[in-house]
PDB file of C-alpha atoms in Angstrom:
ATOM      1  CA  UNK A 298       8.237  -5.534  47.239  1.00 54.00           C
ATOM      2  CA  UNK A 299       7.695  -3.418  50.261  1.00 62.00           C
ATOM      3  CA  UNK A 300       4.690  -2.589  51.923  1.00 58.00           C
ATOM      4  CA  UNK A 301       4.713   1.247  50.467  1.00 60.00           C
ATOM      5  CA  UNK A 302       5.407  -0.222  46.549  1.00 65.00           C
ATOM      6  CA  UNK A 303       2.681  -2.445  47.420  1.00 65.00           C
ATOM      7  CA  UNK A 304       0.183   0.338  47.975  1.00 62.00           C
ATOM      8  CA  UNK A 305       1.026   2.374  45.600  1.00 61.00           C
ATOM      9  CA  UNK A 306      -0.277  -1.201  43.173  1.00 65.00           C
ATOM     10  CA  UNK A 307      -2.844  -1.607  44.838  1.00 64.00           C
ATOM     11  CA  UNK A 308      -3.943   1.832  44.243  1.00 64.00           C
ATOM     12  CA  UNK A 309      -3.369   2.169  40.567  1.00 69.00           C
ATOM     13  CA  UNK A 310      -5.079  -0.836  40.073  1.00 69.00           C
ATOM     14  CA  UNK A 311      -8.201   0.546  41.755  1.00 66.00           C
ATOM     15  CA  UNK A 312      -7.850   3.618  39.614  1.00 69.00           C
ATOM     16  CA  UNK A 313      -7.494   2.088  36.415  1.00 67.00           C
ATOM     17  CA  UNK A 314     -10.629  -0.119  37.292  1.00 66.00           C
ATOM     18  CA  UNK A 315     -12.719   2.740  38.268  1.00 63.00           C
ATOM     19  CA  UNK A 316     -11.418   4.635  35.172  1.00 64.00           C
ATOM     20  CA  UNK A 317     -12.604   1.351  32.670  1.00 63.00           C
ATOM     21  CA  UNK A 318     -16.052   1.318  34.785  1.00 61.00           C
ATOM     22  CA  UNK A 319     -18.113   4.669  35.286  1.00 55.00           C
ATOM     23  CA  UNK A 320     -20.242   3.050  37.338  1.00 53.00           C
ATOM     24  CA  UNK A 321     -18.065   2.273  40.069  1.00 57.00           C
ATOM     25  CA  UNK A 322     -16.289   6.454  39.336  1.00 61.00           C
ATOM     26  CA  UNK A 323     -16.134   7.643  42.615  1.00 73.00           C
ATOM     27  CA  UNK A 324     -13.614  10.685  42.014  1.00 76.00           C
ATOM     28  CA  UNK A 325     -13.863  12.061  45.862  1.00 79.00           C
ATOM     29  CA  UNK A 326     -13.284   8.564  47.270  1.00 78.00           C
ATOM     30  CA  UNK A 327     -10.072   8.126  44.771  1.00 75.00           C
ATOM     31  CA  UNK A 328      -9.015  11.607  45.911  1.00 78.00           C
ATOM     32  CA  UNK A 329      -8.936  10.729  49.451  1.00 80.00           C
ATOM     33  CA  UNK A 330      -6.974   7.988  48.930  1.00 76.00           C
ATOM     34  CA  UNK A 331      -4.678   9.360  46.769  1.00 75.00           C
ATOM     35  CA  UNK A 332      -4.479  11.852  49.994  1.00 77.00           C
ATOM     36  CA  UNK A 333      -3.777   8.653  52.475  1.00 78.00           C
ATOM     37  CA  UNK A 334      -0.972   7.695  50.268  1.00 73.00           C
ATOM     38  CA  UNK A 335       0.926  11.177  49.798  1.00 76.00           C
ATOM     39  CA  UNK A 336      -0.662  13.173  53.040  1.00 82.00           C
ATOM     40  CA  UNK A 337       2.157  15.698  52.507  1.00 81.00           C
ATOM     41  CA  UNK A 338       0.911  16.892  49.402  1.00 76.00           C
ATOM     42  CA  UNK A 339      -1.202  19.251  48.871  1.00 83.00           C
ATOM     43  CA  UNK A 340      -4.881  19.407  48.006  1.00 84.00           C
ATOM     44  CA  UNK A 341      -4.346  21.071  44.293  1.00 84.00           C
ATOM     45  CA  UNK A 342      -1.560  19.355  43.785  1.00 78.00           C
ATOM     46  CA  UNK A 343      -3.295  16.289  44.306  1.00 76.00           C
ATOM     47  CA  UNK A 344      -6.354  17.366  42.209  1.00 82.00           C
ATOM     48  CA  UNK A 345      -3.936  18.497  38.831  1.00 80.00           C
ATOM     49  CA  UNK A 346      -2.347  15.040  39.541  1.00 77.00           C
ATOM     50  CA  UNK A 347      -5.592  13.092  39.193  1.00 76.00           C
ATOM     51  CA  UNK A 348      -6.650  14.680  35.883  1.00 80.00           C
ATOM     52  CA  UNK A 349      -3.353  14.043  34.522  1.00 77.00           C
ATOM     53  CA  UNK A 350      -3.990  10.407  34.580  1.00 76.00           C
ATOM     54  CA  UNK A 351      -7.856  10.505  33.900  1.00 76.00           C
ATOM     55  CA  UNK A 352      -6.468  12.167  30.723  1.00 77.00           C
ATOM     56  CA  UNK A 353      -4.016   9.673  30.209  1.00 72.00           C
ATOM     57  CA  UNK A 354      -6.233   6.854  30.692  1.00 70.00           C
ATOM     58  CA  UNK A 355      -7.858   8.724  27.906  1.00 71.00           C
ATOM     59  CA  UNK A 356      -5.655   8.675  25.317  1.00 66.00           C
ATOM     60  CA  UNK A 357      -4.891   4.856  26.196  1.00 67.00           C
ATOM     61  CA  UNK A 358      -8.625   4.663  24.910  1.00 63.00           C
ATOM     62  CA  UNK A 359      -8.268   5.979  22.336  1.00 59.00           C
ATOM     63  CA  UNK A 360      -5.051   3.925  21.170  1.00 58.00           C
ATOM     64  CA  UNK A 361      -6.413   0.920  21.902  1.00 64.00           C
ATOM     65  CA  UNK A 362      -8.919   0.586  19.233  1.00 66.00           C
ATOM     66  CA  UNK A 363      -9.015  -2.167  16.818  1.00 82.00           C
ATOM     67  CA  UNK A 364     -10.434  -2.180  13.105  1.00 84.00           C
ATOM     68  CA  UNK A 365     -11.223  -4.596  10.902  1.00 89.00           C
ATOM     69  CA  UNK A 366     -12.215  -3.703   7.205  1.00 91.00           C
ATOM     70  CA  UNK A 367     -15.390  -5.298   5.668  1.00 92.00           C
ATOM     71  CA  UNK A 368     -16.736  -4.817   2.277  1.00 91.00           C
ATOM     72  CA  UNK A 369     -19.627  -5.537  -0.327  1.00 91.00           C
ATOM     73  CA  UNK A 370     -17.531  -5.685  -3.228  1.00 88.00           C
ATOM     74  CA  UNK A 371     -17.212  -9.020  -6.128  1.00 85.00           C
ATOM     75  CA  UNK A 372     -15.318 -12.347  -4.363  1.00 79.00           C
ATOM     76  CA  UNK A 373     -12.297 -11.915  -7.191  1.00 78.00           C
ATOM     77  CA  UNK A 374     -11.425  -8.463  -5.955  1.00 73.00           C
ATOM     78  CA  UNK A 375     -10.896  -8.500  -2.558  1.00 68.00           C
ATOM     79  CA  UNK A 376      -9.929 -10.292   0.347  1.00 78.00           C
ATOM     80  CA  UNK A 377     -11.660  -8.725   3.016  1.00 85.00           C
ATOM     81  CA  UNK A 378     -14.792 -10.318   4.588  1.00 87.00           C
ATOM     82  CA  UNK A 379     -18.179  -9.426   3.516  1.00 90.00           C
ATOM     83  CA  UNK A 380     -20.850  -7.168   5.025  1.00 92.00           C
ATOM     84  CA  UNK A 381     -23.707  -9.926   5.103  1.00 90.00           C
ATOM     85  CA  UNK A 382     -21.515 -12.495   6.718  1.00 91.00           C
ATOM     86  CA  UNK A 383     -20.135  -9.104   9.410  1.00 93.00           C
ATOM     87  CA  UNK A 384     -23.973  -8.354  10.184  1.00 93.00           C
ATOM     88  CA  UNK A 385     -24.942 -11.631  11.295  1.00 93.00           C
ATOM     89  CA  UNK A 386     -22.538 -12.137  13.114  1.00 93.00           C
ATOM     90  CA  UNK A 387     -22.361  -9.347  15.289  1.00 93.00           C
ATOM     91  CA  UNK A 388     -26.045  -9.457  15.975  1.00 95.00           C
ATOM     92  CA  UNK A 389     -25.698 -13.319  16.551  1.00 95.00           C
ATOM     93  CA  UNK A 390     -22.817 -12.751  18.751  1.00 94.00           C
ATOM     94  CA  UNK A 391     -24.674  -9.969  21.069  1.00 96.00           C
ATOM     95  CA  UNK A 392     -24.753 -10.564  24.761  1.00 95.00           C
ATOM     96  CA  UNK A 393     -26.403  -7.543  26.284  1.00 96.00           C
ATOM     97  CA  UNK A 394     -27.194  -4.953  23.808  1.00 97.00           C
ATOM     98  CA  UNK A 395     -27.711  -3.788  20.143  1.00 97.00           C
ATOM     99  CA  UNK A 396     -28.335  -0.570  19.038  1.00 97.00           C
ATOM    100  CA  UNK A 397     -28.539  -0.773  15.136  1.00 97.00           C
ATOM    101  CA  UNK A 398     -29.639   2.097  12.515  1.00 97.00           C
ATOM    102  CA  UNK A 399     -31.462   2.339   8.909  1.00 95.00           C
ATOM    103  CA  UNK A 400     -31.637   4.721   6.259  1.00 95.00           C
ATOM    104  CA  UNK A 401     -32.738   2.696   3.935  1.00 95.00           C
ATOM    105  CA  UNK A 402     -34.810  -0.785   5.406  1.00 95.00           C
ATOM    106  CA  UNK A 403     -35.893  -3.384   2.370  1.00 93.00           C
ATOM    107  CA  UNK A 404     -37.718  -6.372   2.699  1.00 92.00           C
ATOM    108  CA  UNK A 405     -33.972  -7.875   1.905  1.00 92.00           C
ATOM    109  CA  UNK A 406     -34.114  -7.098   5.759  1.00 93.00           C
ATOM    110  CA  UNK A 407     -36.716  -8.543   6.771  1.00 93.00           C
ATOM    111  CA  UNK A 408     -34.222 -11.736   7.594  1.00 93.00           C
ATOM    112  CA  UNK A 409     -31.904  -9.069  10.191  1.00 94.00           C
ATOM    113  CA  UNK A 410     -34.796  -7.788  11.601  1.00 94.00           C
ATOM    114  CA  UNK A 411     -35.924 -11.402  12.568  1.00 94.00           C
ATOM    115  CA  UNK A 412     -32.537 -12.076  14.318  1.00 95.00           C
ATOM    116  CA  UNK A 413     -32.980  -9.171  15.879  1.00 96.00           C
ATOM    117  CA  UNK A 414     -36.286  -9.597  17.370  1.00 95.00           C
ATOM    118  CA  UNK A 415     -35.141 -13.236  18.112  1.00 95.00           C
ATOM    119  CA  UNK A 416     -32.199 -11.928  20.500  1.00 96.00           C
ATOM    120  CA  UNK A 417     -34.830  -9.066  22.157  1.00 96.00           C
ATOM    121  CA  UNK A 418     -36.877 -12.406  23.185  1.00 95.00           C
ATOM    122  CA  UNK A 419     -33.643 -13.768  24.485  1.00 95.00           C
ATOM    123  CA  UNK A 420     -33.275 -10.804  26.574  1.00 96.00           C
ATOM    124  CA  UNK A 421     -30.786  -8.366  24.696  1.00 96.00           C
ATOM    125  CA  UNK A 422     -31.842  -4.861  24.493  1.00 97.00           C
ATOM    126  CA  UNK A 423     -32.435  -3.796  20.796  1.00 97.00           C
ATOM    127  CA  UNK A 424     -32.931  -0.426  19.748  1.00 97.00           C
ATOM    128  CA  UNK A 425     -33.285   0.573  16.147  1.00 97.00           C
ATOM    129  CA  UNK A 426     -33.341   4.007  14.451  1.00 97.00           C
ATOM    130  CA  UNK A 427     -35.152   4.336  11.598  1.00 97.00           C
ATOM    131  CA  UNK A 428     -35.083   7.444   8.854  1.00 96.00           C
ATOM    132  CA  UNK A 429     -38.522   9.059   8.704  1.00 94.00           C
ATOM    133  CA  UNK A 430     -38.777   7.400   5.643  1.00 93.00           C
ATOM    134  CA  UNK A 431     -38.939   3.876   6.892  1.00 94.00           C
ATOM    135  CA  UNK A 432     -42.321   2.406   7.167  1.00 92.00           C
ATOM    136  CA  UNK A 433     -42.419   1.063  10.611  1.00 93.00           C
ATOM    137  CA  UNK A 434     -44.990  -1.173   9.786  1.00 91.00           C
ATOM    138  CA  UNK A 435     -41.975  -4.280   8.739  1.00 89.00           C
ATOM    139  CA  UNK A 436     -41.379  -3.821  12.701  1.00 91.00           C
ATOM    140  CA  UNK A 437     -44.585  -5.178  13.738  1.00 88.00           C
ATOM    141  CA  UNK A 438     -43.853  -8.172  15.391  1.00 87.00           C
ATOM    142  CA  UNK A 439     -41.572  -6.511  17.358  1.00 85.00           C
ATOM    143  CA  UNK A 440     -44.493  -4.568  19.378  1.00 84.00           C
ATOM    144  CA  UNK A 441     -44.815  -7.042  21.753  1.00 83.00           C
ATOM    145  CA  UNK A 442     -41.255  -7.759  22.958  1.00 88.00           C
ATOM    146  CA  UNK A 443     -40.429  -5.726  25.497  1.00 89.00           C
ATOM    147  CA  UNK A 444     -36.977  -5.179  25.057  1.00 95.00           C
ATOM    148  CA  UNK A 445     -37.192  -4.032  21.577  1.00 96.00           C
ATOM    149  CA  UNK A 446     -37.806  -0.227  21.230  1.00 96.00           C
ATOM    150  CA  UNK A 447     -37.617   1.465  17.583  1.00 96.00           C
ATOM    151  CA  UNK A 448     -37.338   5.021  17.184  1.00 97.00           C
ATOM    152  CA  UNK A 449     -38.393   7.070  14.298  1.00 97.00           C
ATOM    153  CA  UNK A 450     -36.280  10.390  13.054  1.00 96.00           C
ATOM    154  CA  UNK A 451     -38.361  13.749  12.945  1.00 92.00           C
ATOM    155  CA  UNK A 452     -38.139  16.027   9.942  1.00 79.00           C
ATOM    156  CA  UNK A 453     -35.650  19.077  10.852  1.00 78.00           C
ATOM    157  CA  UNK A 454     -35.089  22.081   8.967  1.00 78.00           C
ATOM    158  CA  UNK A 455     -31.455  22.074   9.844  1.00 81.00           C
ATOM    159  CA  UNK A 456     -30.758  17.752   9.244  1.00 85.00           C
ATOM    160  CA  UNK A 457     -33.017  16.286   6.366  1.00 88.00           C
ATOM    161  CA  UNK A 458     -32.413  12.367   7.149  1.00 93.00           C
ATOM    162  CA  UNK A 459     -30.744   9.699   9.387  1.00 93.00           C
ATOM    163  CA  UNK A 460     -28.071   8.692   6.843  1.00 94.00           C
ATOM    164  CA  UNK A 461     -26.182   6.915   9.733  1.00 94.00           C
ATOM    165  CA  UNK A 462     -25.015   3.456   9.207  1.00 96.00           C
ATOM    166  CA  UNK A 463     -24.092   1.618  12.185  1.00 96.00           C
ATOM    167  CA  UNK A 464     -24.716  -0.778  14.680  1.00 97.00           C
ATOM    168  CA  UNK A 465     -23.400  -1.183  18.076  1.00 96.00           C
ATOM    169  CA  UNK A 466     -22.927  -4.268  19.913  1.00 95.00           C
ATOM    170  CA  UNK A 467     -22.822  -4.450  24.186  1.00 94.00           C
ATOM    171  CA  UNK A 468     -20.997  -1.477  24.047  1.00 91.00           C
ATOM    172  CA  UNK A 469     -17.734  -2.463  23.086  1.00 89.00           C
ATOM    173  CA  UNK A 470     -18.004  -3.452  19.137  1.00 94.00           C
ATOM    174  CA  UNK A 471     -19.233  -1.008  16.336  1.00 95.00           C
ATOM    175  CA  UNK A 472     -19.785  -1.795  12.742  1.00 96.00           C
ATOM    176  CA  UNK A 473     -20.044   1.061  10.276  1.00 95.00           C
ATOM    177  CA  UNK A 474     -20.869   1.206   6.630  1.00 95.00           C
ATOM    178  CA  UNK A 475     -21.929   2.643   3.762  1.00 95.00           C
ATOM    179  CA  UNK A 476     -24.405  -0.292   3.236  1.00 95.00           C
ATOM    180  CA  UNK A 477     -28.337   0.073   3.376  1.00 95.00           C
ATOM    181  CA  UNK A 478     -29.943  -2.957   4.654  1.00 95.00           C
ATOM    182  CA  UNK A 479     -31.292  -3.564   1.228  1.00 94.00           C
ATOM    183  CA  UNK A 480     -29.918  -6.218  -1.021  1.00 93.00           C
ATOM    184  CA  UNK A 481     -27.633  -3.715  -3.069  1.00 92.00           C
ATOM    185  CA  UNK A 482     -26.090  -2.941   0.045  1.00 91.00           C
ATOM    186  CA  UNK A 483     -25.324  -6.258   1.817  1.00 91.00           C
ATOM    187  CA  UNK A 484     -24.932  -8.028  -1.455  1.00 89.00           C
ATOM    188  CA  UNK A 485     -25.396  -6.052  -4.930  1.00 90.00           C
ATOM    189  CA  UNK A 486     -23.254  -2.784  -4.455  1.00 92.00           C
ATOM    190  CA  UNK A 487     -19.443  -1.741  -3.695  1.00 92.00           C
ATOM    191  CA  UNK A 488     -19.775  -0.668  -0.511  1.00 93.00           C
ATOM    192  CA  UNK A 489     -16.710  -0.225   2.639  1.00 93.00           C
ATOM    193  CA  UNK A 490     -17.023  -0.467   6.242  1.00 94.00           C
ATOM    194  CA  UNK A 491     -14.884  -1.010   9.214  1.00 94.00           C
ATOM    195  CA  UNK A 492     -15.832  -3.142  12.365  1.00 94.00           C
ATOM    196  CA  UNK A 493     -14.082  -1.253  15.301  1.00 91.00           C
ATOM    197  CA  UNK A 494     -13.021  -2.297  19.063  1.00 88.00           C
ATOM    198  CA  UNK A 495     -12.611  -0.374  21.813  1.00 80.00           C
ATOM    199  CA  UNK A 496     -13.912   1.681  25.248  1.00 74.00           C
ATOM    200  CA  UNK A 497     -14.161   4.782  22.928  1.00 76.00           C
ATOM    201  CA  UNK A 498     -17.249   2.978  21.025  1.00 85.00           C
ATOM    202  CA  UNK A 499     -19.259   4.340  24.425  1.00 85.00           C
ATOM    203  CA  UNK A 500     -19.522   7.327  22.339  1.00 87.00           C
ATOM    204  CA  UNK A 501     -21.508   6.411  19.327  1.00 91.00           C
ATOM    205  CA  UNK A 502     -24.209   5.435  21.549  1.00 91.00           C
ATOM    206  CA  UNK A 503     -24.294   8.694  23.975  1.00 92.00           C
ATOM    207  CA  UNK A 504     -24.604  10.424  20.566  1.00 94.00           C
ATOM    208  CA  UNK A 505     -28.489   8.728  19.870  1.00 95.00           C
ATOM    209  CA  UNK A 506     -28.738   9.067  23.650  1.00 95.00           C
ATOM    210  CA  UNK A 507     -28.576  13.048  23.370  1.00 95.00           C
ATOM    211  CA  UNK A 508     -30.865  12.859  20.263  1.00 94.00           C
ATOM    212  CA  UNK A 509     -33.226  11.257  21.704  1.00 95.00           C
ATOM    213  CA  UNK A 510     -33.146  13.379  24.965  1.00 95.00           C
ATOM    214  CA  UNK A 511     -33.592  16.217  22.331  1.00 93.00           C
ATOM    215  CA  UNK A 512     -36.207  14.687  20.362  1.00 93.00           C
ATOM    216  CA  UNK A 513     -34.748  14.499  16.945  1.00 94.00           C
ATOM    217  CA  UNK A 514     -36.356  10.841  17.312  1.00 96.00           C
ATOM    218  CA  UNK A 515     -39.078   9.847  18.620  1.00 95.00           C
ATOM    219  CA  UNK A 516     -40.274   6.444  19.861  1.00 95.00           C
ATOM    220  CA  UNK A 517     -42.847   4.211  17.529  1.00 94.00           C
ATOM    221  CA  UNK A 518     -42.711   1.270  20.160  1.00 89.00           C
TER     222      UNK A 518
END
């Protein structure tokens, strides 16, 4: 490999690692040293070039999801693992953050919002949505761990409820269902989710970022 070839590695791994991690982006830097490496091309050029491959690396996102179905459904009639077993898991296996939602919270629940409350004390940032018709009161003995914040949906003319089912683990993991956390959902109904893998998962939790920043929630604790 000559010294050119070599650059050109060296390069596209810096891109692709700057790509993966927005906090090291630094699209003026990665210009000028796209420039260093082709200093007869031009400016434009060089700018049409680089969006190319930021929409590239993209559409590699995108494709590189992974899903796993997961079900509440009778142990004769499926295969597929169950929702109880899926949600303790992936709040057990959380290493830096959970952001987790509820339509419908039972005292079936009161067991996942334990574990949850447990990890906060470990240091893992929970944050919980909660329809407006949740009574935040079964989050009390959350209100003294600081890195447990639960937010509370306002009415709206336009949305009636938080019917979202999901929770979202360090970023990279989501598990969606059509489960409450009540015991029909995790154990008593048919109900069908999906755990999904993948960079693109980054965007389920800008979504509650912009609501918040719009105040269709509004924090309890």
């Amino acid at each position: 490999m000559n010294l050119e070839t070599s650059r050109l590695y060296v390069l596209a791994e810096e891109l692709g690692l700057q790509f993966e991690n927005k906090r090291l982006y630094n699209k003026n830097q990665l210009l000028q040293n796209l420039k260093k490496v082709f200093p007869s091309v031009k400016d434009e050029d060089l700018k049409r070039f680089f969006a190319l491959m930021e929409i590239q690396h993209e559409l590699e996102t995108v494709q590189k999801v992974q899903m796993e179905v997961v079900v509440t459904a009778p142990p004769e009639v499926l295969n597929q693992r169950r929702t109880i077993g899926v949600l303790r898991e992936s709040i057990e296996n959380a290493n830096r953050t959970i952001l987790i939602t509820g339509y419908s919270v039972s005292e079936f629940a009161t067991e996942i919002i334990n574990l949850l409350i447990e990890k906060s004390r470990m240091g893992i940032k929970v944050k919980f949505f909660i329809d407006k018709n949740v009574n935040p009161t079964k989050f009390q003995e959350a209100i003294s761990t600081p890195n447990f914040e639960l937010y509370k949906y306002k009415s709206s003319k336009e949305f009636s409820s938080m019917h979202a089912k999901i929770i979202i683990l360090d970023d990279e993991t989501a598990f969606i269902s059509s489960s409450n956390l009540s015991y029909n959902g995790i154990v008593n109904n048919l109900e069908i989710g999906a755990v999904i893998t993948g960079k693109a998962i980054e965007e389920f939790k800008e979504i509650f970022n912009e609501l918040i920043a719009k105040e269709y929630f509004y924090r309890v604790y």
